């Protein structure tokens, strides 16, 4: 019963990871927009000669850039998790295929008598040798 629902769990997991990845990308875009606004404000304050405001805004800018870098780290972890989920899914499918193949081979081995197969091969070789001798003569 677990095997039946596992692919659904993997699909759900992949859907959630893609949603998380999109949310991270949106957050990063918003942070980049804020970063540009802060840079413009710092330039304005620098032109007016307000050093204190420039310092405060520069600190905010540094924090904003750190946060943006964290989004890159989280994004790579989410991508890694997605890849691991896909690998697990393919391994599960491969295991299922191997199980089916093993069952098929067992069924064939039960139906096939090794002694009869050996006898058939020997008869074939014998008849083949007769035919070769006849051709040579």
PDB file of C-alpha atoms in Angstrom:
ATOM      1  CA  UNK A   1       0.000   0.000   0.000  1.00  0.00           C
ATOM      2  CA  UNK A   2       2.919   2.354   0.711  1.00  0.00           C
ATOM      3  CA  UNK A   3       4.314   1.836  -2.791  1.00  0.00           C
ATOM      4  CA  UNK A   4       1.049   2.963  -4.384  1.00  0.00           C
ATOM      5  CA  UNK A   5       0.935   6.325  -2.601  1.00  0.00           C
ATOM      6  CA  UNK A   6       4.653   7.083  -2.652  1.00  0.00           C
ATOM      7  CA  UNK A   7       4.680   8.606  -6.187  1.00  0.00           C
ATOM      8  CA  UNK A   8       1.842  10.922  -5.112  1.00  0.00           C
ATOM      9  CA  UNK A   9       3.887  12.017  -2.109  1.00  0.00           C
ATOM     10  CA  UNK A  10       6.868  12.718  -4.370  1.00  0.00           C
ATOM     11  CA  UNK A  11       4.717  14.754  -6.779  1.00  0.00           C
ATOM     12  CA  UNK A  12       3.308  16.760  -3.864  1.00  0.00           C
ATOM     13  CA  UNK A  13       6.811  17.298  -2.489  1.00  0.00           C
ATOM     14  CA  UNK A  14       8.069  18.523  -5.889  1.00  0.00           C
ATOM     15  CA  UNK A  15       5.093  20.883  -6.192  1.00  0.00           C
ATOM     16  CA  UNK A  16       5.815  22.348  -2.759  1.00  0.00           C
ATOM     17  CA  UNK A  17       9.527  22.723  -3.538  1.00  0.00           C
ATOM     18  CA  UNK A  18       8.745  24.547  -6.793  1.00  0.00           C
ATOM     19  CA  UNK A  19       6.393  26.872  -4.891  1.00  0.00           C
ATOM     20  CA  UNK A  20       9.080  27.526  -2.296  1.00  0.00           C
ATOM     21  CA  UNK A  21      11.605  28.238  -5.053  1.00  0.00           C
ATOM     22  CA  UNK A  22       9.222  30.768  -6.664  1.00  0.00           C
ATOM     23  CA  UNK A  23       8.600  32.447  -3.301  1.00  0.00           C
ATOM     24  CA  UNK A  24      12.355  32.758  -2.701  1.00  0.00           C
ATOM     25  CA  UNK A  25      12.809  34.263  -6.171  1.00  0.00           C
ATOM     26  CA  UNK A  26      10.006  36.792  -5.487  1.00  0.00           C
ATOM     27  CA  UNK A  27      11.590  37.704  -2.149  1.00  0.00           C
ATOM     28  CA  UNK A  28      14.968  38.165  -3.801  1.00  0.00           C
ATOM     29  CA  UNK A  29      13.433  40.425  -6.461  1.00  0.00           C
ATOM     30  CA  UNK A  30      11.810  42.533  -3.731  1.00  0.00           C
ATOM     31  CA  UNK A  31      15.134  42.748  -1.879  1.00  0.00           C
ATOM     32  CA  UNK A  32      16.888  43.871  -5.069  1.00  0.00           C
ATOM     33  CA  UNK A  33      14.244  46.551  -5.549  1.00  0.00           C
ATOM     34  CA  UNK A  34      14.752  47.754  -1.957  1.00  0.00           C
ATOM     35  CA  UNK A  35      18.522  47.688  -2.508  1.00  0.00           C
ATOM     36  CA  UNK A  36      18.233  50.018  -5.505  1.00  0.00           C
ATOM     37  CA  UNK A  37      15.955  52.368  -3.545  1.00  0.00           C
ATOM     38  CA  UNK A  38      18.425  52.449  -0.637  1.00  0.00           C
ATOM     39  CA  UNK A  39      21.300  53.181  -2.999  1.00  0.00           C
ATOM     40  CA  UNK A  40      19.352  56.096  -4.490  1.00  0.00           C
ATOM     41  CA  UNK A  41      18.515  57.415  -1.021  1.00  0.00           C
ATOM     42  CA  UNK A  42      22.160  57.157   0.046  1.00  0.00           C
ATOM     43  CA  UNK A  43      23.177  59.130  -3.050  1.00  0.00           C
ATOM     44  CA  UNK A  44      20.542  61.784  -2.266  1.00  0.00           C
ATOM     45  CA  UNK A  45      21.702  62.081   1.340  1.00  0.00           C
ATOM     46  CA  UNK A  46      25.332  62.252   0.221  1.00  0.00           C
ATOM     47  CA  UNK A  47      24.507  65.140  -2.123  1.00  0.00           C
ATOM     48  CA  UNK A  48      22.797  67.025   0.686  1.00  0.00           C
ATOM     49  CA  UNK A  49      25.741  66.294   3.001  1.00  0.00           C
ATOM     50  CA  UNK A  50      23.775  64.318   5.625  1.00  0.00           C
ATOM     51  CA  UNK A  51      26.467  61.884   6.809  1.00  0.00           C
ATOM     52  CA  UNK A  52      24.485  60.406   9.716  1.00  0.00           C
ATOM     53  CA  UNK A  53      21.604  59.434   7.462  1.00  0.00           C
ATOM     54  CA  UNK A  54      24.123  57.964   4.983  1.00  0.00           C
ATOM     55  CA  UNK A  55      25.623  55.795   7.744  1.00  0.00           C
ATOM     56  CA  UNK A  56      22.240  54.477   8.847  1.00  0.00           C
ATOM     57  CA  UNK A  57      21.175  53.773   5.268  1.00  0.00           C
ATOM     58  CA  UNK A  58      24.530  52.109   4.512  1.00  0.00           C
ATOM     59  CA  UNK A  59      24.028  49.772   7.485  1.00  0.00           C
ATOM     60  CA  UNK A  60      20.574  48.938   6.190  1.00  0.00           C
ATOM     61  CA  UNK A  61      22.056  48.293   2.750  1.00  0.00           C
ATOM     62  CA  UNK A  62      24.654  45.898   4.187  1.00  0.00           C
ATOM     63  CA  UNK A  63      21.920  43.991   6.076  1.00  0.00           C
ATOM     64  CA  UNK A  64      19.786  43.871   2.953  1.00  0.00           C
ATOM     65  CA  UNK A  65      22.654  42.435   0.891  1.00  0.00           C
ATOM     66  CA  UNK A  66      23.328  39.803   3.575  1.00  0.00           C
ATOM     67  CA  UNK A  67      19.674  38.811   3.450  1.00  0.00           C
ATOM     68  CA  UNK A  68      19.838  38.592  -0.351  1.00  0.00           C
ATOM     69  CA  UNK A  69      22.873  36.296  -0.100  1.00  0.00           C
ATOM     70  CA  UNK A  70      20.956  34.103   2.365  1.00  0.00           C
ATOM     71  CA  UNK A  71      18.195  33.712  -0.214  1.00  0.00           C
ATOM     72  CA  UNK A  72      20.776  32.329  -2.654  1.00  0.00           C
ATOM     73  CA  UNK A  73      21.908  29.768  -0.054  1.00  0.00           C
ATOM     74  CA  UNK A  74      18.334  28.703   0.725  1.00  0.00           C
ATOM     75  CA  UNK A  75      17.536  28.505  -2.978  1.00  0.00           C
ATOM     76  CA  UNK A  76      20.452  26.144  -3.600  1.00  0.00           C
ATOM     77  CA  UNK A  77      19.325  23.946  -0.678  1.00  0.00           C
ATOM     78  CA  UNK A  78      15.798  23.780  -2.079  1.00  0.00           C
ATOM     79  CA  UNK A  79      17.189  22.851  -5.496  1.00  0.00           C
ATOM     80  CA  UNK A  80      19.304  20.143  -3.870  1.00  0.00           C
ATOM     81  CA  UNK A  81      16.257  18.740  -2.068  1.00  0.00           C
ATOM     82  CA  UNK A  82      14.308  18.710  -5.321  1.00  0.00           C
ATOM     83  CA  UNK A  83      17.113  16.834  -7.054  1.00  0.00           C
ATOM     84  CA  UNK A  84      17.295  14.285  -4.228  1.00  0.00           C
ATOM     85  CA  UNK A  85      13.544  13.752  -4.455  1.00  0.00           C
ATOM     86  CA  UNK A  86      13.801  13.111  -8.202  1.00  0.00           C
ATOM     87  CA  UNK A  87      16.677  10.667  -7.650  1.00  0.00           C
ATOM     88  CA  UNK A  88      14.640   8.816  -5.027  1.00  0.00           C
ATOM     89  CA  UNK A  89      11.710   8.616  -7.425  1.00  0.00           C
ATOM     90  CA  UNK A  90      13.828   7.204 -10.246  1.00  0.00           C
ATOM     91  CA  UNK A  91      15.460   4.690  -7.890  1.00  0.00           C
ATOM     92  CA  UNK A  92      12.042   3.586  -6.729  1.00  0.00           C
ATOM     93  CA  UNK A  93      10.880   3.099 -10.337  1.00  0.00           C
ATOM     94  CA  UNK A  94      14.060   1.172 -11.125  1.00  0.00           C
ATOM     95  CA  UNK A  95      13.552  -1.082  -8.115  1.00  0.00           C
ATOM     96  CA  UNK A  96       9.993  -1.769  -9.272  1.00  0.00           C
ATOM     97  CA  UNK A  97      11.193  -2.636 -12.770  1.00  0.00           C
ATOM     98  CA  UNK A  98      13.895  -4.926 -11.387  1.00  0.00           C
ATOM     99  CA  UNK A  99      11.328  -6.646  -9.161  1.00  0.00           C
ATOM    100  CA  UNK A 100       9.044  -7.269 -12.151  1.00  0.00           C
ATOM    101  CA  UNK A 101      11.962  -8.580 -14.204  1.00  0.00           C
ATOM    102  CA  UNK A 102      13.017 -10.920 -11.415  1.00  0.00           C
ATOM    103  CA  UNK A 103       9.475 -12.302 -11.129  1.00  0.00           C
ATOM    104  CA  UNK A 104       9.326 -12.827 -14.896  1.00  0.00           C
ATOM    105  CA  UNK A 105      12.677 -14.622 -14.901  1.00  0.00           C
ATOM    106  CA  UNK A 106      11.518 -16.857 -12.046  1.00  0.00           C
ATOM    107  CA  UNK A 107       8.372 -17.755 -13.977  1.00  0.00           C
ATOM    108  CA  UNK A 108      10.408 -18.560 -17.106  1.00  0.00           C
ATOM    109  CA  UNK A 109      12.847 -20.689 -15.096  1.00  0.00           C
ATOM    110  CA  UNK A 110       9.957 -22.643 -13.592  1.00  0.00           C
ATOM    111  CA  UNK A 111       8.513 -23.327 -17.052  1.00  0.00           C
ATOM    112  CA  UNK A 112      11.862 -24.177 -18.640  1.00  0.00           C
ATOM    113  CA  UNK A 113      13.412 -27.562 -17.943  1.00  0.00           C
ATOM    114  CA  UNK A 114      17.232 -27.248 -17.974  1.00  0.00           C
ATOM    115  CA  UNK A 115      17.649 -30.894 -19.038  1.00  0.00           C
ATOM    116  CA  UNK A 116      15.351 -30.465 -22.040  1.00  0.00           C
ATOM    117  CA  UNK A 117      17.137 -27.274 -23.048  1.00  0.00           C
ATOM    118  CA  UNK A 118      20.521 -29.004 -22.822  1.00  0.00           C
ATOM    119  CA  UNK A 119      19.200 -31.953 -24.856  1.00  0.00           C
ATOM    120  CA  UNK A 120      17.842 -29.585 -27.519  1.00  0.00           C
ATOM    121  CA  UNK A 121      21.184 -27.751 -27.748  1.00  0.00           C
ATOM    122  CA  UNK A 122      23.066 -31.055 -28.090  1.00  0.00           C
ATOM    123  CA  UNK A 123      20.692 -32.275 -30.800  1.00  0.00           C
ATOM    124  CA  UNK A 124      21.134 -28.984 -32.650  1.00  0.00           C
ATOM    125  CA  UNK A 125      24.927 -29.290 -32.498  1.00  0.00           C
ATOM    126  CA  UNK A 126      24.770 -32.902 -33.720  1.00  0.00           C
ATOM    127  CA  UNK A 127      22.507 -32.036 -36.642  1.00  0.00           C
ATOM    128  CA  UNK A 128      24.615 -29.003 -37.467  1.00  0.00           C
ATOM    129  CA  UNK A 129      27.782 -31.127 -37.606  1.00  0.00           C
ATOM    130  CA  UNK A 130      26.005 -33.680 -39.885  1.00  0.00           C
ATOM    131  CA  UNK A 131      24.980 -30.884 -42.206  1.00  0.00           C
ATOM    132  CA  UNK A 132      28.533 -29.509 -42.340  1.00  0.00           C
ATOM    133  CA  UNK A 133      29.906 -32.994 -43.170  1.00  0.00           C
ATOM    134  CA  UNK A 134      27.334 -33.443 -45.887  1.00  0.00           C
ATOM    135  CA  UNK A 135      28.276 -30.080 -47.386  1.00  0.00           C
ATOM    136  CA  UNK A 136      31.976 -30.996 -47.355  1.00  0.00           C
ATOM    137  CA  UNK A 137      31.326 -34.275 -49.161  1.00  0.00           C
TER     138      UNK A 137
END
